[in-house]
Coordinates of N, CA, C and O in Angstrom, one line a residue:
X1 N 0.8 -1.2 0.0 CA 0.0 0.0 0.0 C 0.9 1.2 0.0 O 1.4 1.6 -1.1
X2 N 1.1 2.0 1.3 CA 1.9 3.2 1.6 C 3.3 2.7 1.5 O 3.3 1.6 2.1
X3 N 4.3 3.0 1.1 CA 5.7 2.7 1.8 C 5.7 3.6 3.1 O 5.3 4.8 3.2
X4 N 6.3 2.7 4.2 CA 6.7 3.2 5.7 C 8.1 3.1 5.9 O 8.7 2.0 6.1
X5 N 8.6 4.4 5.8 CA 10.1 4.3 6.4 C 10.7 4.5 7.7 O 10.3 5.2 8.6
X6 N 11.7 3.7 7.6 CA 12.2 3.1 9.3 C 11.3 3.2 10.4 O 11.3 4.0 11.4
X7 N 10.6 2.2 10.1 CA 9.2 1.1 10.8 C 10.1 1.1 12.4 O 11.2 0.6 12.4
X8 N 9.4 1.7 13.5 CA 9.8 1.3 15.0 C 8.5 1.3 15.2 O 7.4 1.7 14.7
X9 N 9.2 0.3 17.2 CA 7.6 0.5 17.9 C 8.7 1.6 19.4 O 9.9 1.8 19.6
X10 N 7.5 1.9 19.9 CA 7.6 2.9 20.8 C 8.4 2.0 22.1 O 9.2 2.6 22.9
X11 N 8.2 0.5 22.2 CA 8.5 0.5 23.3 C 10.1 0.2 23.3 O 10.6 -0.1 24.4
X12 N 11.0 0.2 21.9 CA 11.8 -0.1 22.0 C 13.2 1.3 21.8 O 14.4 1.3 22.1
X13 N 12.5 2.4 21.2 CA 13.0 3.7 21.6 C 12.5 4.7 22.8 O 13.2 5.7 23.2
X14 N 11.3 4.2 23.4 CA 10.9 4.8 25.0 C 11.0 3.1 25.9 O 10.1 2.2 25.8
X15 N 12.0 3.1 26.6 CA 11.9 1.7 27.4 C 11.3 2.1 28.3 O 10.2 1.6 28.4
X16 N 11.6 3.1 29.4 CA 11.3 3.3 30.7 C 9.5 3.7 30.6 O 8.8 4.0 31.6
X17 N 9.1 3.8 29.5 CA 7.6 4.1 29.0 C 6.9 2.6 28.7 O 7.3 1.6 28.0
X18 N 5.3 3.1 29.6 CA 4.8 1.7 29.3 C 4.1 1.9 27.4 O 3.3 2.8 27.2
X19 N 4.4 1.4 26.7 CA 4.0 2.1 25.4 C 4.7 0.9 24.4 O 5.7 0.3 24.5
X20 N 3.4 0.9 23.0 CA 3.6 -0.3 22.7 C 2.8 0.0 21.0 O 1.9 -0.6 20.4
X21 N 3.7 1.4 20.7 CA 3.3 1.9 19.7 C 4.3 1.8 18.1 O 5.5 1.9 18.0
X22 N 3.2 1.6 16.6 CA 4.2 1.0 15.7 C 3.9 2.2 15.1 O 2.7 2.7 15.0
X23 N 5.1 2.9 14.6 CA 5.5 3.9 13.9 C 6.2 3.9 13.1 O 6.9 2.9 12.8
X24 N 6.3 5.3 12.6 CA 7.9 5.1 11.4 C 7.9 6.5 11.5 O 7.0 7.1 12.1
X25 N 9.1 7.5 10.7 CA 9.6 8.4 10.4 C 8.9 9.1 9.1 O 8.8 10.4 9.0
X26 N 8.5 8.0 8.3 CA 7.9 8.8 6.8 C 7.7 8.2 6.5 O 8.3 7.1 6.5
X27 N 6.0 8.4 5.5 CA 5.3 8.1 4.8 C 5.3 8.3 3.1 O 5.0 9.4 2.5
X28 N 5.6 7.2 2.5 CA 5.0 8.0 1.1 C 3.8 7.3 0.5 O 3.7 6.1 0.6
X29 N 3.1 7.9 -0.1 CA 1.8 8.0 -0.1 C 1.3 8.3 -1.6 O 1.7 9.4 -1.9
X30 N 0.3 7.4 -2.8 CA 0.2 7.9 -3.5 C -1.8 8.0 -4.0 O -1.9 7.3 -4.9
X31 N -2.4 8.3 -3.8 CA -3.7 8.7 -4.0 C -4.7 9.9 -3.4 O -4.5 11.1 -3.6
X32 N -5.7 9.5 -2.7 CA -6.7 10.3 -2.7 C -6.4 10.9 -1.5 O -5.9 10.0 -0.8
X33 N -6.5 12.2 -0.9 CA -6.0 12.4 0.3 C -7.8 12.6 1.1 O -8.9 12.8 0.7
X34 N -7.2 12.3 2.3 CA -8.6 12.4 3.5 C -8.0 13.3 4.8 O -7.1 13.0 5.6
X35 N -8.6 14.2 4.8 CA -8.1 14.7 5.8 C -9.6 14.9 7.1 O -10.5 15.7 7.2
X36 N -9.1 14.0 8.0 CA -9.8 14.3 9.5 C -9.8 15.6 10.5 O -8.8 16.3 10.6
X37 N -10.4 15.8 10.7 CA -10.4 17.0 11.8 C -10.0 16.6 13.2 O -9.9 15.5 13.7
X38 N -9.7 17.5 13.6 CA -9.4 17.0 15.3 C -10.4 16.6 15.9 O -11.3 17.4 16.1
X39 N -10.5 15.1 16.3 CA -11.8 14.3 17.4 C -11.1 14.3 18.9 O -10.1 14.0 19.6
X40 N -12.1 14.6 19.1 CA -12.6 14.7 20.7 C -13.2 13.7 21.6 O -12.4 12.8 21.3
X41 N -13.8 13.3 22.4 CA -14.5 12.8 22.9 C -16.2 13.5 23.5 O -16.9 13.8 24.5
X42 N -16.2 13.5 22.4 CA -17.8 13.5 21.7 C -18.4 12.6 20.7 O -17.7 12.6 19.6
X43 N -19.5 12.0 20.7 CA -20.4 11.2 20.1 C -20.5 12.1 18.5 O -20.4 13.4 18.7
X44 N -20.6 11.8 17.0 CA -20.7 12.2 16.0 C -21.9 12.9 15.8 O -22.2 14.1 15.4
X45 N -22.9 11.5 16.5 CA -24.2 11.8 15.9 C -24.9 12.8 16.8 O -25.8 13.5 16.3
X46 N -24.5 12.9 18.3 CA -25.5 13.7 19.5 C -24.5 15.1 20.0 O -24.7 15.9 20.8
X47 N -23.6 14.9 19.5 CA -22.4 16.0 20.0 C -22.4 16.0 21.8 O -22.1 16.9 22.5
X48 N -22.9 14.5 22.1 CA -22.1 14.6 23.6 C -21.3 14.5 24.3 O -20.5 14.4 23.4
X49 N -20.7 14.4 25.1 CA -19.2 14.6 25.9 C -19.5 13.3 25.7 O -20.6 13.0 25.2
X50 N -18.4 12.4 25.9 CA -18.2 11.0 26.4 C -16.8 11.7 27.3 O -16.2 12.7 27.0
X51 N -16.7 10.7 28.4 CA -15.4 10.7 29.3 C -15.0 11.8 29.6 O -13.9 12.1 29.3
X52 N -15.9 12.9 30.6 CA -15.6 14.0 31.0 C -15.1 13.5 31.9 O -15.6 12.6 32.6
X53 N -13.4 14.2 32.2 CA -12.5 13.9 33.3 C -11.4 12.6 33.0 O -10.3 12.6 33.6
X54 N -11.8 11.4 31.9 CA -11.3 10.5 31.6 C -10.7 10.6 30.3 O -11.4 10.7 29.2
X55 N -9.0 10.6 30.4 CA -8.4 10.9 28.8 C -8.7 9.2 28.0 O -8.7 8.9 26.9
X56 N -8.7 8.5 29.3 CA -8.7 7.0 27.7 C -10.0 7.0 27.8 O -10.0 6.0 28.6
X57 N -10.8 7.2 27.6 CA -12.1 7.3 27.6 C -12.5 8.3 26.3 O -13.1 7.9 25.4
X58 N -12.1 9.6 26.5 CA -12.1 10.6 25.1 C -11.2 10.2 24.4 O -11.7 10.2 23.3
X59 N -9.6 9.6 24.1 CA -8.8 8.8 23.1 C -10.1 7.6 22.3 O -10.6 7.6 21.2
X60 N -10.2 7.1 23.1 CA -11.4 5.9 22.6 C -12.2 6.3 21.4 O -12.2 6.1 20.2
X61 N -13.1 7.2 22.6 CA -14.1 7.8 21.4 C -13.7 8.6 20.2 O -14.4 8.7 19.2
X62 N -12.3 9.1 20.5 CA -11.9 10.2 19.4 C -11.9 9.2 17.7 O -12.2 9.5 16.6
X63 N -11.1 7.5 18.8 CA -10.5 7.1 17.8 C -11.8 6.5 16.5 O -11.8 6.4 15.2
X64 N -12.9 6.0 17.7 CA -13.9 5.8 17.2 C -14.4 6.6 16.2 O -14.5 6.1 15.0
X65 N -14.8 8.0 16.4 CA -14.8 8.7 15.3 C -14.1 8.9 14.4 O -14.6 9.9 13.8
X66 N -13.1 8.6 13.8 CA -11.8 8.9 13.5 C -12.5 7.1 12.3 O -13.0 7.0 11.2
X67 N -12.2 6.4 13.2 CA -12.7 5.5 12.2 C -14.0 5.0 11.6 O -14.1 3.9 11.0
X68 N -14.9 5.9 11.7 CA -16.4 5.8 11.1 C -15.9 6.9 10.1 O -15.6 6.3 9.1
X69 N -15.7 8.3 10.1 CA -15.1 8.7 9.5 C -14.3 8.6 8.3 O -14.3 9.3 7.3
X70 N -13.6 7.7 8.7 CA -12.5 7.3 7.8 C -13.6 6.6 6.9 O -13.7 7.1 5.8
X71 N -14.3 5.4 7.2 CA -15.2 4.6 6.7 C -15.9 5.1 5.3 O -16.0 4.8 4.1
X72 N -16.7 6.4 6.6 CA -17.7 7.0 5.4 C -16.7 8.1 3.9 O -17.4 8.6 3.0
X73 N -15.6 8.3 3.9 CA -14.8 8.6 3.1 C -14.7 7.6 2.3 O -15.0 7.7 1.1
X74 N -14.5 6.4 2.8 CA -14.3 5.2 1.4 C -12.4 4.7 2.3 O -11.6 4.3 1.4
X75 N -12.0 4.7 3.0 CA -10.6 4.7 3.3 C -11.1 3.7 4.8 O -12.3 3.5 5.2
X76 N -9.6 3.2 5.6 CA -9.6 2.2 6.6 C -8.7 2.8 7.3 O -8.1 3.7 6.8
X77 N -8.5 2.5 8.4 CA -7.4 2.9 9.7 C -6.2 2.2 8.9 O -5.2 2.5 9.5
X78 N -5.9 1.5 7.9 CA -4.5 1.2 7.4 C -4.3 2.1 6.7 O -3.3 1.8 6.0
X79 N -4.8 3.5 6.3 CA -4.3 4.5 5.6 C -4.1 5.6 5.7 O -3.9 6.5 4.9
X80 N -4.0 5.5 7.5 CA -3.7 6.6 7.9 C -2.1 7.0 7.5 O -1.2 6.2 7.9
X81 N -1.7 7.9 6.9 CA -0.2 8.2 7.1 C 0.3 9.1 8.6 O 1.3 9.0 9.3
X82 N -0.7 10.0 8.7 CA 0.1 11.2 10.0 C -1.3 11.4 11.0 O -2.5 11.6 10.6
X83 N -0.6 11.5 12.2 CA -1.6 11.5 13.2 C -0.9 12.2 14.0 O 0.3 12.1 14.4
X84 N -2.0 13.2 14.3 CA -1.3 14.7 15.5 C -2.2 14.3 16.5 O -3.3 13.8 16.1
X85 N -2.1 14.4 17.6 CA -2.2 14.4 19.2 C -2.2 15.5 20.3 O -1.0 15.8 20.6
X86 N -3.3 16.0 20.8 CA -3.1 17.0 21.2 C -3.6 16.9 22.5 O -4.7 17.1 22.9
X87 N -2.3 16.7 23.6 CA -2.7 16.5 24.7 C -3.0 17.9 25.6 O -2.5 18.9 25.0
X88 N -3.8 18.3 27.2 CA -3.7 19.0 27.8 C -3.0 18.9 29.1 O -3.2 19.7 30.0
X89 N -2.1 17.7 29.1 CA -1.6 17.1 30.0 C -0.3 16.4 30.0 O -0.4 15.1 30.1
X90 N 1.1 16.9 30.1 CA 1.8 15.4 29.9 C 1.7 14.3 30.8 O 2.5 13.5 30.3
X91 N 1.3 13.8 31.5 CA 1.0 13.2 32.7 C -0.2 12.0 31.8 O -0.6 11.0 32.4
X92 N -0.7 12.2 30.9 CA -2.0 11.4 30.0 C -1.3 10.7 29.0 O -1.9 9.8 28.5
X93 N 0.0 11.0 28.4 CA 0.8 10.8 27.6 C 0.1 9.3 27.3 O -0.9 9.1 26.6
X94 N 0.9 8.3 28.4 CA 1.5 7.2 28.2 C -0.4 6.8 27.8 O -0.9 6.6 26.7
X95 N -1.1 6.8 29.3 CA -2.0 6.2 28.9 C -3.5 6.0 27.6 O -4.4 5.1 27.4
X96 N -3.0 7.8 26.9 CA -4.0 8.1 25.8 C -2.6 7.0 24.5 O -3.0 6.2 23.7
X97 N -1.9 7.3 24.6 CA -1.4 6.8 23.6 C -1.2 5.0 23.5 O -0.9 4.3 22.5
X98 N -1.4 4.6 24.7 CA -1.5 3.2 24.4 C -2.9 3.1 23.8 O -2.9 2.4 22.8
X99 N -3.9 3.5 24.2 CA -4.9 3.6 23.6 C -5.2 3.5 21.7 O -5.7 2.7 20.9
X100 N -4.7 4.9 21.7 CA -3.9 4.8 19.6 C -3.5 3.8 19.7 O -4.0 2.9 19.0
X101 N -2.1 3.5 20.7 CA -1.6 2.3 20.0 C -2.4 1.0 19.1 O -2.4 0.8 17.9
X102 N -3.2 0.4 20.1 CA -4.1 -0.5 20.1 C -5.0 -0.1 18.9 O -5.1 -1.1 18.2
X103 N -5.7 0.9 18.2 CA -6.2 1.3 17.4 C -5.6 0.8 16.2 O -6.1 0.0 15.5
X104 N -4.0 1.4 16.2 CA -3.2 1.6 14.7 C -2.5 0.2 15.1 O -2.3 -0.1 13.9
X105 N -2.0 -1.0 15.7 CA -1.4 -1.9 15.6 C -1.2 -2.2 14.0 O -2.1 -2.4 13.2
X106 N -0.1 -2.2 13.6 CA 0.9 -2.6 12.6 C 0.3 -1.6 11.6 O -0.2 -2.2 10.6
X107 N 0.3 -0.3 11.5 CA -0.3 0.5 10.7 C 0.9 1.5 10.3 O 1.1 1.8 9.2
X108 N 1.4 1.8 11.3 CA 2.7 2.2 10.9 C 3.1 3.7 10.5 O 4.2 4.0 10.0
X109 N 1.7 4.8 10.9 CA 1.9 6.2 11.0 C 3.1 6.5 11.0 O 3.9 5.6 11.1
X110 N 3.4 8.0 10.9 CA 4.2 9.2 11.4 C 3.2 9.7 12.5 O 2.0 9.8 12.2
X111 N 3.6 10.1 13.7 CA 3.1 10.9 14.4 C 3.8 11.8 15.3 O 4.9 11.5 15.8
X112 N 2.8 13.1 15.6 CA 3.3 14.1 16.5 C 2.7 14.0 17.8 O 1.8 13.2 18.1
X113 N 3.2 14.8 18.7 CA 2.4 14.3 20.0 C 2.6 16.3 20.7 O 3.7 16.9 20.8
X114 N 1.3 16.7 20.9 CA 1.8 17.9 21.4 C 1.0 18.2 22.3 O -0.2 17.9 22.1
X115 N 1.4 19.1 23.8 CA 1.3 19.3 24.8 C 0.8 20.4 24.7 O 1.7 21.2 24.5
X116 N -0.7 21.0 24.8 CA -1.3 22.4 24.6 C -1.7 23.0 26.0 O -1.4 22.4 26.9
X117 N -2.2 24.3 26.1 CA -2.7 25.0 27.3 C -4.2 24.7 27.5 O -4.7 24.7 28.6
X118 N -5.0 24.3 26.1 CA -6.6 23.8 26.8 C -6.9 23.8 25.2 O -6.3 24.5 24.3
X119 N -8.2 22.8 25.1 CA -8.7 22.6 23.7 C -9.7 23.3 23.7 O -9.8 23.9 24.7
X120 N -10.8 23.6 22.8 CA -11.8 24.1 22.3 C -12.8 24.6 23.7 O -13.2 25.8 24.0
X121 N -13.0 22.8 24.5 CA -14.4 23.0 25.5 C -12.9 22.6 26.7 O -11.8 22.0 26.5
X122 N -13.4 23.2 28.2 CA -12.5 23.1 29.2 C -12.8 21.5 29.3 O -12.3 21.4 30.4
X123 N -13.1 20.6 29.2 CA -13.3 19.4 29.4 C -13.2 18.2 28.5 O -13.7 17.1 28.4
X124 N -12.3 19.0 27.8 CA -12.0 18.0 26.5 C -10.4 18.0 26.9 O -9.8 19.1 26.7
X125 N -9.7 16.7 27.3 CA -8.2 16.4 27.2 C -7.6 16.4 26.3 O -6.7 17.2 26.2
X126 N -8.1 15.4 25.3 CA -7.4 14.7 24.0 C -8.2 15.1 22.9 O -9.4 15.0 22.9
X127 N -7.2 15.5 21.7 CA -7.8 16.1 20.5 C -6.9 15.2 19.5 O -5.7 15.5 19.6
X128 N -7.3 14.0 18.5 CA -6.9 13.9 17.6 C -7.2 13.6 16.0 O -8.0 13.0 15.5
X129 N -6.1 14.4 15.5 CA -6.4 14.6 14.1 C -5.8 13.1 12.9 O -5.2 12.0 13.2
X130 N -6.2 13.4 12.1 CA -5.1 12.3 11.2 C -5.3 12.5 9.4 O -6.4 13.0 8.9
X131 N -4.2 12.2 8.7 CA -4.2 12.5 7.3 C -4.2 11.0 6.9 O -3.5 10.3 7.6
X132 N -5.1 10.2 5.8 CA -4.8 9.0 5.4 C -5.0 9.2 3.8 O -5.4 10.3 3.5
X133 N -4.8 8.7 3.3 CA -4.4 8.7 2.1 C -5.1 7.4 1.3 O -4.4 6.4 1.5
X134 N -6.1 7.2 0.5 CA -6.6 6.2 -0.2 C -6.0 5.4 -1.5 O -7.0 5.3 -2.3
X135 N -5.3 4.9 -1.8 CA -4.0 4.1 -2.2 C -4.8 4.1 -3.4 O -6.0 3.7 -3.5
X136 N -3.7 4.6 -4.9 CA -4.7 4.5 -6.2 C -4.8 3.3 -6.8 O -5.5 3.2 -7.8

């Protein structure tokens, strides 16, 4: 499908991290592009909180949207190339991202991971976006 260059997992460049995430450095990519918006943990269809106060709880849901989403484009969670993360917490790190992890297993993103001052609503932790690419 995508070529993934220098394919790692997380737990072998973060040891002292519980984390069990498959990544790579770069993506190339040739077809239809899909670009996601940043998900939250909010429901698609009712715009309700899910997991006020709980970041694996809004990761969950984010990712859930994230892959219905993906769906209704015509594209799968194996075509994600880049996925941004927008924590309000470093301290959620480990446990929102094991979360992705389990999502993307052998998928093989680029990803960023960034530490903000507050998202949209005061009760939203985790915001994530992602670019996937529909293979021609």
């Amino acid at each position: 499908m995508h070529t993934r260059i220098r394919k790692f997992n997380t737990r072998d460049t973060y040891p002292e991290q519980q984390l069990d995430n498959d990544l790579c450095h770069a993506v190339v990519a040739r077809g239809r592009t899909v670009f996601i918006r940043g998900q939250v943990g909010q429901e698609l269809e009712t715009a309700a909180n899910v997991g006020v106060g709980d970041p694996v709880a809004q990761a969950e849901q984010a990712m859930r949207n994230i892959k219905q989403l993906l769906t209704e484009a015509g594209a799968t969670l194996e075509h994600i190339c880049k996925i941004t993360i927008y924590l309000t917490d470093a301290r959620i790190r480990e446990p929102v991202y094991r979360v992705i992890g389990s999502w993307l297993r052998g998928v093989f993103p680029v990803s960023t991971g960034i530490i903000v001052a507050g998202l949209a609503r005061p009760e939203w932790l985790v915001e994530i976006d992602v670019i996937a690419v529909i293979p021609d």
